[in-house]
Coordinates of C-alpha atoms in Angstrom, one line a residue:
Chain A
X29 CA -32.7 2.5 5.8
X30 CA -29.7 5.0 6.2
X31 CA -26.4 3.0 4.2
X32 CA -24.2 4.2 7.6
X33 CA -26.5 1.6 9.1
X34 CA -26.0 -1.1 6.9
X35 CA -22.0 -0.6 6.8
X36 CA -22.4 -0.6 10.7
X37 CA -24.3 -4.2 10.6
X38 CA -22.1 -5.3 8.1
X39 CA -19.0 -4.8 9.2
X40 CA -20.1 -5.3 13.3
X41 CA -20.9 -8.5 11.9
X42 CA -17.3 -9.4 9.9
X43 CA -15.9 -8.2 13.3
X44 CA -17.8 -10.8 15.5
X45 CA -17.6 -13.4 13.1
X46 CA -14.3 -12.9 12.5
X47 CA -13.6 -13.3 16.0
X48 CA -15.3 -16.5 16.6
X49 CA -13.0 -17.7 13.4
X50 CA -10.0 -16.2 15.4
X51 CA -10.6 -18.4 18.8
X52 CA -12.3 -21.8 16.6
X53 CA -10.3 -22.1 14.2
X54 CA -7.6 -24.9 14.3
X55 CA -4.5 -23.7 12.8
X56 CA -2.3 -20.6 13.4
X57 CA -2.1 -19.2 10.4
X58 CA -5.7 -19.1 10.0
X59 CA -6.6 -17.7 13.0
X60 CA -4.1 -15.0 12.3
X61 CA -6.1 -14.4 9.1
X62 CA -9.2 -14.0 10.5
X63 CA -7.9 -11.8 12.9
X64 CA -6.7 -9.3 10.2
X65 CA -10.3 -9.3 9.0
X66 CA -11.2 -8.2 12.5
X67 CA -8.9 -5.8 12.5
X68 CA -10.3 -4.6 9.0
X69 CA -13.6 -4.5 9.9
X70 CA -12.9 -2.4 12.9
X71 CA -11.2 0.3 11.0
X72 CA -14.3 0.5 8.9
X73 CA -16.2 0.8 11.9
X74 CA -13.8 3.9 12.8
X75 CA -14.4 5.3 9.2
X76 CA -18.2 4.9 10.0
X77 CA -17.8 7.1 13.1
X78 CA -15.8 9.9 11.2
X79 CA -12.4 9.2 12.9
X80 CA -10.9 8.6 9.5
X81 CA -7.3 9.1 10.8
X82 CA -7.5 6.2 13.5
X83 CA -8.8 4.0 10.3
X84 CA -6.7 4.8 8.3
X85 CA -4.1 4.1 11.0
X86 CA -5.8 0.7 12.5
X87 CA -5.6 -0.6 8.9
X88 CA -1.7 0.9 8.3
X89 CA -0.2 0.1 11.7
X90 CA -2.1 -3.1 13.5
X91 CA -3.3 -4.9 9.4
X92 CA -0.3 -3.6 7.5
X93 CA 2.9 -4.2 10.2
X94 CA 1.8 -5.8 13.4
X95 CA -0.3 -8.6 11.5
X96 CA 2.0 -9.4 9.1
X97 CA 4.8 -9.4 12.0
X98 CA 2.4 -12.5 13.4
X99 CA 2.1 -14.3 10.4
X100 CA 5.8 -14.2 9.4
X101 CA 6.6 -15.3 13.0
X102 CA 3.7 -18.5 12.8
X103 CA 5.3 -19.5 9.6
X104 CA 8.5 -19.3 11.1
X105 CA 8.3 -21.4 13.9
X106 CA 6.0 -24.9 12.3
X107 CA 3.3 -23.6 11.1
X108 CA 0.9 -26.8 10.9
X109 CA 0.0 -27.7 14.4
X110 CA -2.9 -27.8 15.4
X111 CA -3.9 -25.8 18.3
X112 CA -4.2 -27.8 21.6
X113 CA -7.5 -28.9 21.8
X114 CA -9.5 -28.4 24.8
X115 CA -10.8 -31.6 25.2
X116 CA -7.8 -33.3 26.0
X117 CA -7.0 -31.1 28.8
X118 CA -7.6 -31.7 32.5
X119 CA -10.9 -30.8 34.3
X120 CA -8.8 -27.8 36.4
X121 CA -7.6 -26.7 33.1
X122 CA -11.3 -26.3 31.3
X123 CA -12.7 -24.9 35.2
X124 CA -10.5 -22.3 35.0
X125 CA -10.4 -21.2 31.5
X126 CA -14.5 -21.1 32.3
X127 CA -14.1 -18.9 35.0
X128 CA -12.1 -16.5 33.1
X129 CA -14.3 -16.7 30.3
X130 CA -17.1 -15.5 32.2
X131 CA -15.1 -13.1 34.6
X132 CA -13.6 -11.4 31.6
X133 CA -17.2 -11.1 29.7
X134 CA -18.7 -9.5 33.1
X135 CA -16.1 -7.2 33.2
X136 CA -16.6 -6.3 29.3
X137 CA -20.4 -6.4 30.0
X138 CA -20.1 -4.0 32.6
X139 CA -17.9 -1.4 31.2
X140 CA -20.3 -1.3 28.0
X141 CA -23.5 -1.0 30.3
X142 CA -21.8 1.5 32.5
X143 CA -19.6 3.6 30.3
X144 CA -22.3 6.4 29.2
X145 CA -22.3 7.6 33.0
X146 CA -18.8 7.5 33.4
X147 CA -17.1 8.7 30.1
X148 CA -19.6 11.2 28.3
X149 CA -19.5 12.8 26.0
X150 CA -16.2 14.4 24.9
X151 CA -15.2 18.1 24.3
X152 CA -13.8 16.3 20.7
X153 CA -17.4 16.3 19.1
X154 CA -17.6 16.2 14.6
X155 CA -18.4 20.3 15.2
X156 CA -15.4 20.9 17.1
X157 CA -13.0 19.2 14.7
X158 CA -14.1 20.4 11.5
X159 CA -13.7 23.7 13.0
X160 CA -10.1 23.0 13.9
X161 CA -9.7 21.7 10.2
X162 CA -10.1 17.7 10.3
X163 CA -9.2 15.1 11.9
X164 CA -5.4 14.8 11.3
X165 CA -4.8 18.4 12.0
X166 CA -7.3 18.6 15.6
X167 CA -5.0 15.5 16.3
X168 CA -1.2 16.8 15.6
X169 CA -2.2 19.9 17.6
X170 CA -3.0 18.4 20.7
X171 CA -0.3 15.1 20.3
X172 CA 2.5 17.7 19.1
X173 CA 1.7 21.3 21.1
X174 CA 0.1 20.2 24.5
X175 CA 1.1 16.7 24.8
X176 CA 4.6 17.0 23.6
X177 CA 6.5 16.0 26.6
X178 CA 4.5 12.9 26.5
X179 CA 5.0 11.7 23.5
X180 CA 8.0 12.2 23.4
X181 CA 8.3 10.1 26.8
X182 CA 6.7 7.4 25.2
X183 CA 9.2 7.2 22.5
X184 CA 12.1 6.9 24.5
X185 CA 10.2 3.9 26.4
X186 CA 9.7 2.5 23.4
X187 CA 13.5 2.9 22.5
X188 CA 13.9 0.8 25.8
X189 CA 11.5 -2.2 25.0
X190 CA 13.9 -2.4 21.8
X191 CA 17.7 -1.9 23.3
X192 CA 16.4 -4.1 26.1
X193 CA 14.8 -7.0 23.4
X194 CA 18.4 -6.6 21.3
X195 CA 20.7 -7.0 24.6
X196 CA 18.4 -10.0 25.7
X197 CA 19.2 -11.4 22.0
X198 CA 22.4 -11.0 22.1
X199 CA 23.0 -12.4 25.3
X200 CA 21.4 -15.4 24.4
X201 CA 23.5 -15.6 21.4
X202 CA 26.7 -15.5 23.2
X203 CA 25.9 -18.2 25.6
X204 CA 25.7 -21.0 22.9
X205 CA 28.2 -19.5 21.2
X206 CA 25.7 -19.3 17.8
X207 CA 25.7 -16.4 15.2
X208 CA 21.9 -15.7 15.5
Chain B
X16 CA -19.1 9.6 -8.5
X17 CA -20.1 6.5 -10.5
X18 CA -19.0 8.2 -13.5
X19 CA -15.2 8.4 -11.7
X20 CA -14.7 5.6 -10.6
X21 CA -15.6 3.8 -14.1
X22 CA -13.0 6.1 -15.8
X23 CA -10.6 4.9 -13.1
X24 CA -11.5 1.5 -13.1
X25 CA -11.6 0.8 -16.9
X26 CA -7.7 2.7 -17.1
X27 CA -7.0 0.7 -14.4
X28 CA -7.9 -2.7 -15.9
X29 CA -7.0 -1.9 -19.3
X30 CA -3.3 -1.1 -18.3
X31 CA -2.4 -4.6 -18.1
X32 CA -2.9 -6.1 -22.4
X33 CA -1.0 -2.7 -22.8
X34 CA 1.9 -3.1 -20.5
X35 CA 1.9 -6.6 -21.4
X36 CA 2.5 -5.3 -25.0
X37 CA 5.2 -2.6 -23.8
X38 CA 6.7 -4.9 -21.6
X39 CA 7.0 -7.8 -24.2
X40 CA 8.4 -5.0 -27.2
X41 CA 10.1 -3.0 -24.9
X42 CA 12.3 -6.1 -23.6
X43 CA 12.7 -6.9 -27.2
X44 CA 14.4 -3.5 -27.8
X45 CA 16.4 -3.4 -24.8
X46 CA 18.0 -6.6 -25.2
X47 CA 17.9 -5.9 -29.1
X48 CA 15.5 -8.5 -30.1
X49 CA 12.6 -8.6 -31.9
X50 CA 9.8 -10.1 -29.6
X51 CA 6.4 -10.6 -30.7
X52 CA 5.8 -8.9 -33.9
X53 CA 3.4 -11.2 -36.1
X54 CA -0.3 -10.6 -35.0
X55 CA -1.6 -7.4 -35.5
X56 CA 0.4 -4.3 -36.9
X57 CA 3.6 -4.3 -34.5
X58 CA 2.0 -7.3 -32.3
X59 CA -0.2 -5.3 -31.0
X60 CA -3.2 -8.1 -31.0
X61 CA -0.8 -10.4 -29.3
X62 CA -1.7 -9.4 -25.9
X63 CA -5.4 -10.1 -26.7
X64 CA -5.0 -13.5 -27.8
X65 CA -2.9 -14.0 -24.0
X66 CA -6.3 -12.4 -22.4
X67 CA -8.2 -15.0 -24.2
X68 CA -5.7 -17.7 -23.6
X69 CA -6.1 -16.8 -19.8
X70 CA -9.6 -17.2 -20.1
X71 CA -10.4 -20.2 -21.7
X72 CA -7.5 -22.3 -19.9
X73 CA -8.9 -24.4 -17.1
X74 CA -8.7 -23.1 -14.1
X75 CA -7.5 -26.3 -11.7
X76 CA -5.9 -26.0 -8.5
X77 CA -3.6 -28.8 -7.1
X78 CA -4.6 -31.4 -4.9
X79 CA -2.1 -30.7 -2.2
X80 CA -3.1 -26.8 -1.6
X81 CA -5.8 -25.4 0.8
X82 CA -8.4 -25.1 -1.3
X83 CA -10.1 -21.6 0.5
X84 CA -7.1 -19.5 1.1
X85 CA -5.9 -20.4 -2.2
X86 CA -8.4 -18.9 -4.1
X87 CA -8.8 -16.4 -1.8
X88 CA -5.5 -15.0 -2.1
X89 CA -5.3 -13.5 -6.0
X90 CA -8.5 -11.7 -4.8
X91 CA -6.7 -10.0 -1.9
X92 CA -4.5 -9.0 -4.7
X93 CA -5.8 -7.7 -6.7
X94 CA -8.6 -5.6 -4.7
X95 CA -6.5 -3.3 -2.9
X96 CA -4.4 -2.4 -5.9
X97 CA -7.8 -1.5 -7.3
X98 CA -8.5 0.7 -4.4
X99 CA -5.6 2.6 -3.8
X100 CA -6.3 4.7 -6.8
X101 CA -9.2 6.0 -5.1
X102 CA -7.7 9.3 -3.5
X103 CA -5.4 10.4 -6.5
X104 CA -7.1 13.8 -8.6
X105 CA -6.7 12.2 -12.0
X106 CA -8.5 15.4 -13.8
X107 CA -7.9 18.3 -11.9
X108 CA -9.5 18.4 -8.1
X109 CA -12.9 17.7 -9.1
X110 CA -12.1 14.7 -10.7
X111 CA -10.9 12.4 -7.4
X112 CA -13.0 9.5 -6.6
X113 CA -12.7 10.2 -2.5
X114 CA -11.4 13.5 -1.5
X115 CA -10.6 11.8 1.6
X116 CA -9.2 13.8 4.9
X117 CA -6.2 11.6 5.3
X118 CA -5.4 11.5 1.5
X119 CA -2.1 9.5 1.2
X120 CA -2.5 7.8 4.1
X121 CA -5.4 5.9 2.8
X122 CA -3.3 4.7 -0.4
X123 CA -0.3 3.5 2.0
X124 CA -2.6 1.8 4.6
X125 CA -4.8 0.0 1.8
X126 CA -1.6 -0.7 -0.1
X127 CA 0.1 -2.5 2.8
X128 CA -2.8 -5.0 2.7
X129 CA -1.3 -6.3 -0.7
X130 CA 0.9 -8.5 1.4
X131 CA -2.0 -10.8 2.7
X132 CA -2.4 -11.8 -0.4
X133 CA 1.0 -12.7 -1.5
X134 CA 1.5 -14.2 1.8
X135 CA -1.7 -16.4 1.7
X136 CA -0.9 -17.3 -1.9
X137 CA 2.5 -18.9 -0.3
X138 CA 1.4 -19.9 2.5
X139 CA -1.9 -22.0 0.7
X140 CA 0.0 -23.3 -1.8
X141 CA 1.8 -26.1 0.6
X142 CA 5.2 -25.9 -1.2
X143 CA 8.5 -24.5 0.2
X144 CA 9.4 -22.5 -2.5
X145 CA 6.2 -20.3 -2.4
X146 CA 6.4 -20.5 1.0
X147 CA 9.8 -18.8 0.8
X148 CA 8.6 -16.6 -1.7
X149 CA 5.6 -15.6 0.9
X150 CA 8.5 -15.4 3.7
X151 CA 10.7 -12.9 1.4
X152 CA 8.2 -11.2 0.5
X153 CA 6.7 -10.2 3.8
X154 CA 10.2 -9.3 4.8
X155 CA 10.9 -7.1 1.9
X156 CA 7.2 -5.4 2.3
X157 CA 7.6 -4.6 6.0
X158 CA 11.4 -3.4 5.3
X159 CA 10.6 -0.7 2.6
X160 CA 7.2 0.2 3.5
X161 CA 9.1 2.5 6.2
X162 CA 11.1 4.3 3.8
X163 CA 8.5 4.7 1.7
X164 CA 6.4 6.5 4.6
X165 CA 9.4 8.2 5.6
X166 CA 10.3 9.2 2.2
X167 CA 7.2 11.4 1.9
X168 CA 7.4 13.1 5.1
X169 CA 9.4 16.4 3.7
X170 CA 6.5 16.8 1.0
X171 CA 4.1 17.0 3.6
X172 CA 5.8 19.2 6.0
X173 CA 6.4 21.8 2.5
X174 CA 3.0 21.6 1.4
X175 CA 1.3 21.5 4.8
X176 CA -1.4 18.8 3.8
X177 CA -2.0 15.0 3.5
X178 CA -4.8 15.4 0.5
X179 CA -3.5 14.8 -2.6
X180 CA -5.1 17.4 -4.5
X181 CA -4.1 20.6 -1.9
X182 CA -0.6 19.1 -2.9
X183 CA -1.1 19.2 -6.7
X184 CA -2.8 22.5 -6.4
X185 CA 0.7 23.6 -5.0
X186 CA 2.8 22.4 -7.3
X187 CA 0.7 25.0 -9.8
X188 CA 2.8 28.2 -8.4
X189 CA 6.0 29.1 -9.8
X190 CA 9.4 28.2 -7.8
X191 CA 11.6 30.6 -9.6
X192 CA 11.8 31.9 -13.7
X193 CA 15.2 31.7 -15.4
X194 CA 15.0 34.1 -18.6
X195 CA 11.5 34.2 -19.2
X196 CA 11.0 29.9 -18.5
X197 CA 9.0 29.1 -15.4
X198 CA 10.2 26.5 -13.1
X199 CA 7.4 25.1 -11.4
X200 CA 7.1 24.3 -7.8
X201 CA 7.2 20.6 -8.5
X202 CA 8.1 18.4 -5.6
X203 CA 11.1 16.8 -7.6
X204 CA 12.8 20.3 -7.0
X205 CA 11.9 20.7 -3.5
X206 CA 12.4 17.4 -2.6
X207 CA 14.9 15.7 -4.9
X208 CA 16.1 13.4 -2.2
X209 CA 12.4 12.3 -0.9
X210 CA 12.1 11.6 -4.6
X211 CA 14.8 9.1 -5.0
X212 CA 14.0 7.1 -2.1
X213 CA 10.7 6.7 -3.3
X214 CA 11.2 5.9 -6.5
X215 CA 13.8 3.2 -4.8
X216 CA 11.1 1.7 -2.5
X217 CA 8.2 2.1 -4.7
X218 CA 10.2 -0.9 -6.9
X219 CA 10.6 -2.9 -4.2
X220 CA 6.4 -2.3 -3.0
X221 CA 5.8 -3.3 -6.5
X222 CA 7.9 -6.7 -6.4
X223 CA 10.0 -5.7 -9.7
X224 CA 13.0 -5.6 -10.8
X225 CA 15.8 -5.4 -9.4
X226 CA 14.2 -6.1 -6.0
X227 CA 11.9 -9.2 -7.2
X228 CA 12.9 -11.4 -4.8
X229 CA 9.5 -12.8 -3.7
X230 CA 9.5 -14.6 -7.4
X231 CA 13.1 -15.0 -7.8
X232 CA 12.4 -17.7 -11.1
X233 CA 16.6 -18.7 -10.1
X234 CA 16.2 -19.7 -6.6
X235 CA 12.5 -20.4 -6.3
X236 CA 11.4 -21.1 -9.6
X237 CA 8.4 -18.6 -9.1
X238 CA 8.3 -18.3 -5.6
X239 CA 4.9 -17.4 -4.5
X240 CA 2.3 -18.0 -7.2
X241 CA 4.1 -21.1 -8.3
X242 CA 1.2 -23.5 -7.7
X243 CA -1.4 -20.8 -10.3
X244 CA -2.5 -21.1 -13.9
X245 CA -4.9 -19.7 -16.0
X246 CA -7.1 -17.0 -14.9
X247 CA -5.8 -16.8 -11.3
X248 CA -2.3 -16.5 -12.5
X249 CA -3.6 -13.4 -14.6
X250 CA -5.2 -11.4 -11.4
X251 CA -1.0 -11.8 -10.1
X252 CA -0.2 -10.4 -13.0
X253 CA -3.0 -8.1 -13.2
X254 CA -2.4 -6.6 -9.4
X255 CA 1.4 -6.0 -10.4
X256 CA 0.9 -4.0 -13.4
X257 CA -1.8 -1.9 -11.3
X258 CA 0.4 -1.2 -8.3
X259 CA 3.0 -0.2 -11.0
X260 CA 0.1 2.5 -12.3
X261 CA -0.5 3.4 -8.9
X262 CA 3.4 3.8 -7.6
X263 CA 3.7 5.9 -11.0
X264 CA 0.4 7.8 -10.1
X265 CA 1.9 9.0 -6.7
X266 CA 5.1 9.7 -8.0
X267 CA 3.3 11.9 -10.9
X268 CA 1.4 13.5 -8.4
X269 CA 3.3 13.9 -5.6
X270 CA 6.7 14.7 -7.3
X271 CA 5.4 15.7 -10.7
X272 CA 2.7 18.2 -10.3
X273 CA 0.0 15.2 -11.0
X274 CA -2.6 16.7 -13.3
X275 CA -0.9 20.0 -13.9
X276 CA -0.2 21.2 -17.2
X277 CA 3.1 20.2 -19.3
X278 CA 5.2 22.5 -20.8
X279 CA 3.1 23.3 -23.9
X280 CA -0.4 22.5 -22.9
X281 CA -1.3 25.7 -21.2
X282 CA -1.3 27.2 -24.5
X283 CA -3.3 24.8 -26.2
X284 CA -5.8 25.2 -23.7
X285 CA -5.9 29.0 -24.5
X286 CA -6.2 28.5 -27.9
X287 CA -9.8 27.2 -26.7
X288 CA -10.7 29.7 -23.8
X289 CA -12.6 31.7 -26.8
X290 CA -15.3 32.9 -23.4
X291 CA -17.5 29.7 -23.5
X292 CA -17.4 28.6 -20.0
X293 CA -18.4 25.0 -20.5
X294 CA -15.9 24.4 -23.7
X295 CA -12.9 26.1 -21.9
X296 CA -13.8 23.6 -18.9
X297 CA -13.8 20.5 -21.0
X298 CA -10.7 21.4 -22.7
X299 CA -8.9 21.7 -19.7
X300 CA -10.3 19.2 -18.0
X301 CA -9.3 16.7 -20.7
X302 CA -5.3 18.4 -21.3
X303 CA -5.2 18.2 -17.5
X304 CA -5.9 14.2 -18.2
X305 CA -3.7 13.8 -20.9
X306 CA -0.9 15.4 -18.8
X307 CA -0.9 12.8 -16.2
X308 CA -2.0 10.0 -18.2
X309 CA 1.5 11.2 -20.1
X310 CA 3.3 11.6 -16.9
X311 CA 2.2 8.3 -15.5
X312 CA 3.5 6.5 -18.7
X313 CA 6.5 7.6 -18.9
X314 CA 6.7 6.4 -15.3
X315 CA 5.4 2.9 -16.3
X316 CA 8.2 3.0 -19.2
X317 CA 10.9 4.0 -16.6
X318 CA 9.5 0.3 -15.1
X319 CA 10.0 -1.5 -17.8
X320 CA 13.0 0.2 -18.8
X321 CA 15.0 -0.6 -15.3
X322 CA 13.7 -4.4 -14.9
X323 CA 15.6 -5.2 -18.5
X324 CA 18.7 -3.3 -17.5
X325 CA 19.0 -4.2 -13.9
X326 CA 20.3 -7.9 -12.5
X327 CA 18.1 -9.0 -9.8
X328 CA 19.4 -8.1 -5.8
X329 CA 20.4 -11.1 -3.4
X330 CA 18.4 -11.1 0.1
X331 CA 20.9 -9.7 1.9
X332 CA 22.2 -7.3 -0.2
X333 CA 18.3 -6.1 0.0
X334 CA 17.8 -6.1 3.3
X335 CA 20.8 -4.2 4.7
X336 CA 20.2 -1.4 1.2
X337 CA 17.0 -0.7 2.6
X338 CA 17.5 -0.9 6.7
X339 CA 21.2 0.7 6.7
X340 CA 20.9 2.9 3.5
X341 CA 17.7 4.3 2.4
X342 CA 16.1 4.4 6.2
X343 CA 18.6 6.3 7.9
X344 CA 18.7 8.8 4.4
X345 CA 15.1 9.0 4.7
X346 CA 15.5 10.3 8.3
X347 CA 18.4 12.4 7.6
X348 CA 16.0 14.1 4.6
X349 CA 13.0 14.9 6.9
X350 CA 15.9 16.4 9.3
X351 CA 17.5 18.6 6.6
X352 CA 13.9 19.4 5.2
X353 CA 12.8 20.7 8.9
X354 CA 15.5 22.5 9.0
X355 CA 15.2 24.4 6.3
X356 CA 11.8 25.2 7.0
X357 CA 12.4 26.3 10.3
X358 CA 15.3 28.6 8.8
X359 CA 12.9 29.7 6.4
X360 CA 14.7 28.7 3.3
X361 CA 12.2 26.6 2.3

């Protein structure tokens, strides 16, 4: 059996098991854990397809900083209680968190069974970016010649989300008259 | 391959009894003691009866922790100091365990998964001072991991590359010759301010001194792996000495010239290039070695020699160094350093 094959089993399976763990699990901090495994696992599943740049990326943006951002805010605020569990909640509550459930696998369902029509394939194939010279390099071209303007727009809406999060803070602040 | 990533492994693991030795003496002569001088010639066997002591201690975790993440937690350690090594030439080009396409990317985004453990160690242990620890610690990680990135940013833009060994292969050519001595393009002279900062932040990454707050032993007696003995205690102790070989690795190789010759050594290996191909190979190979295991050591002293000189930081004093000092000088170097490219100075 090809070894890509086994790392694709193996960490397919860390991923889904790790997600299970993520939703079953009872407290916060756990959950949080296992989702950095998913997160893991996912970047090896990148490796796998030869993007090594968005591994090395999943692992140094969503493992490395937005993870340890949830952790540090779990521990933060109590970080023993149990997730509500579902069977103390109302019949309306469990009906509808059924129905989204299943709408929200259908639409997953459908986008995997449909998405070889729709998407193809790519004019990024492994040829075409070795020729370029590698991943990181086929990727500043296009994200820092053609796309630019783009990125660049992205950036200052990103500037936004955090003078607009430090204004809301502050405002906050000054109405009960704390220092943060 | 195999072959590689024993040599790396067995310097890796084998960096600890010695540091532990260095460490012990070296405080010693800093702070003009003595320190541990009775077993072996200098106390040199002193750090193998610690080893042993480490090993036959029993290992017994308390009754109030959680038992999994708790003995999880020195693994996740300890395994991604281990790896980070993985994409640093330690030999000359050949010898790199992965010449991976996104070179030191893979060493920061493996190294920022240090943190789990430290955090899970904390967080398992059920006690508010390792919690606290954990808490700093995240903090600190998060805060200096940017400037560290950052930091870096002007080498690549010089040398045009991410791999680690295109960037040691650089720092092979000359810069400029002053009466006959060759300066060589080393990325402390190109870069002297990208240097700094990562020297700076490469402490902090490592948890020592000055910027060991996570185990502050004044405020939180040891902060996050308060709750550990024996053996598991040891894999703490083990993953700090081997991010310290790593940090000093990178800076070797990315400020140092990494595995390129020392003054000196070029001539030593022509005393050997008598024509046989596979003797002139080895001998280089093994000077090109010795040249970054030297460079790496005195890196690992420089360690040492700061943690017994310098008083620890206090949070605050931390937090705005690194968010309103070294981040906004680490942007203002990859500024000046496009600059200078795009005026061609550089």
């Amino acid at each position: 059996m090809d070894w890509i094959f086994v790392a694709f089993i193996v960490f397919s399976t860390i991923a889904i098991l790790g997600s299970l763990m993520v939703v079953l699990q009872k407290t916060p901090v756990s959950s949080a854990f296992s989702l950095v495994l998913v997160f893991f696992s996912f970047s090896g599943l990148y490796a796998l397809l030869g993007a090594h740049f968005i591994a090395a990326l999943q692992i140094l943006v969503y493992t490395g900083a937005i993870m340890v951002l949830f952790v540090f805010v779990i521990m933060l605020l109590g970080q023993d209680q149990p997730t509500s569990d579902l069977k103390d909640s109302s019949l309306l509550f469990k009906g509808i968190t059924l129905l989204g459930a299943i709408g929200l696998l259908n639409v997953l369902l459908q986008a995997a069974l449909s998405s070889k029509d729709i998407v193809g394939k790519g004019v990024y194939t492994e040829e075409k970016i070795n020729e370029m010279g590698g991943n990181l390099k086929s990727i500043s071209e296009v994200l820092f010649k053609d796309y630019v303007f783009h990125f660049e727009l992205v950036s200052f809406l990103i500037l936004g989300a955090i003078v607009a999060t430090v204004a809301l803070a502050k405002r906050k602040n000054s109405l009960s008259g704390g220092v943060s | 391959m195999f072959l590689k990533i024993g040599i790396v492994l067995v310097g890796l693991l084998s960096v600890t009894p010695i540091m532990l030795f260095v460490e012990r003496r070296g405080s010693a002569l800093l702070q003009n003691r003595l320190g541990p001088n009775r077993f072996g010639p200098q106390g040199l066997l002193q750090s193998v009866l610690d080893v042993l002591k480490f090993i036959f201690k029993e290992d017994r975790a308390p009754g109030h922790v959680n038992k999994f993440y708790f003995s999880l937690a020195p693994l996740v350690v300890v395994v991604p100091a281990l790896m980070t090594f993985a994409v640093i030439p330690f030999a000359g080009n050949d010898f790199i365990i992965a010449n991976l396409d996104v070179g030191i990317l893979y060493c920061f985004s493996i190294a920022s998964l240090g943190v789990y453990g430290i955090i899970m160690a904390g967080w398992a242990s059920n006690n508010k001072y390792s919690l606290l620890g954990s808490l700093r610690s995240s903090a600190q990680m998060i805060s200096y991991e940017l400037t560290l990135g950052l930091s870096i940013v002007g080498l690549i833009m010089i040398f045009q590359s991410v791999k680690l060994g295109d960037m040691v292969s650089a720092q092979g050519e000359t810069l400029f010759s002053i009466g006959g001595i060759d300066v060589p393009k080393w990325g402390i002279f190109l870069q002297p301010v990208g240097f700094i900062l990562f020297l700076v932040s490469s402490f902090a990454e490592t948890n020592r001194l000055p910027f060991d707050l996570p185990e502050g032993e004044a405020e939180l007696i040891a902060g996050y792996h308060l709750e550990y003995g024996s053996m598991r205690f040891a894999l703490f102790m083990l993953a700090e000495f081997v991010s310290m070989t790593v940090a000093s690795a990178l800076l070797s190789t990315l400020f140092f010239g990494g595995w390129q010759y020392l003054p000196g050594f070029s001539w030593i290996a022509h005393l050997f290039s008598d024509g046989n191909i596979a003797v002139t190979y080895l001998v280089s190979t093994l000077l090109h070695g010795i040249s970054f295991v030297i460079k790496i050591a005195s890196f690992m002293w420089f360690f040492v020699w700061v943690r017994w000189t310098l008083p620890r930081f206090r949070f605050d004093q931390l937090m705005n160094f690194g968010w309103k000092v070294l981040l906004p000088l680490a942007l203002l170097n990859v500024f000046v350093t496009g600059l200078l490219i795009y005026l061609g100075v550089l």
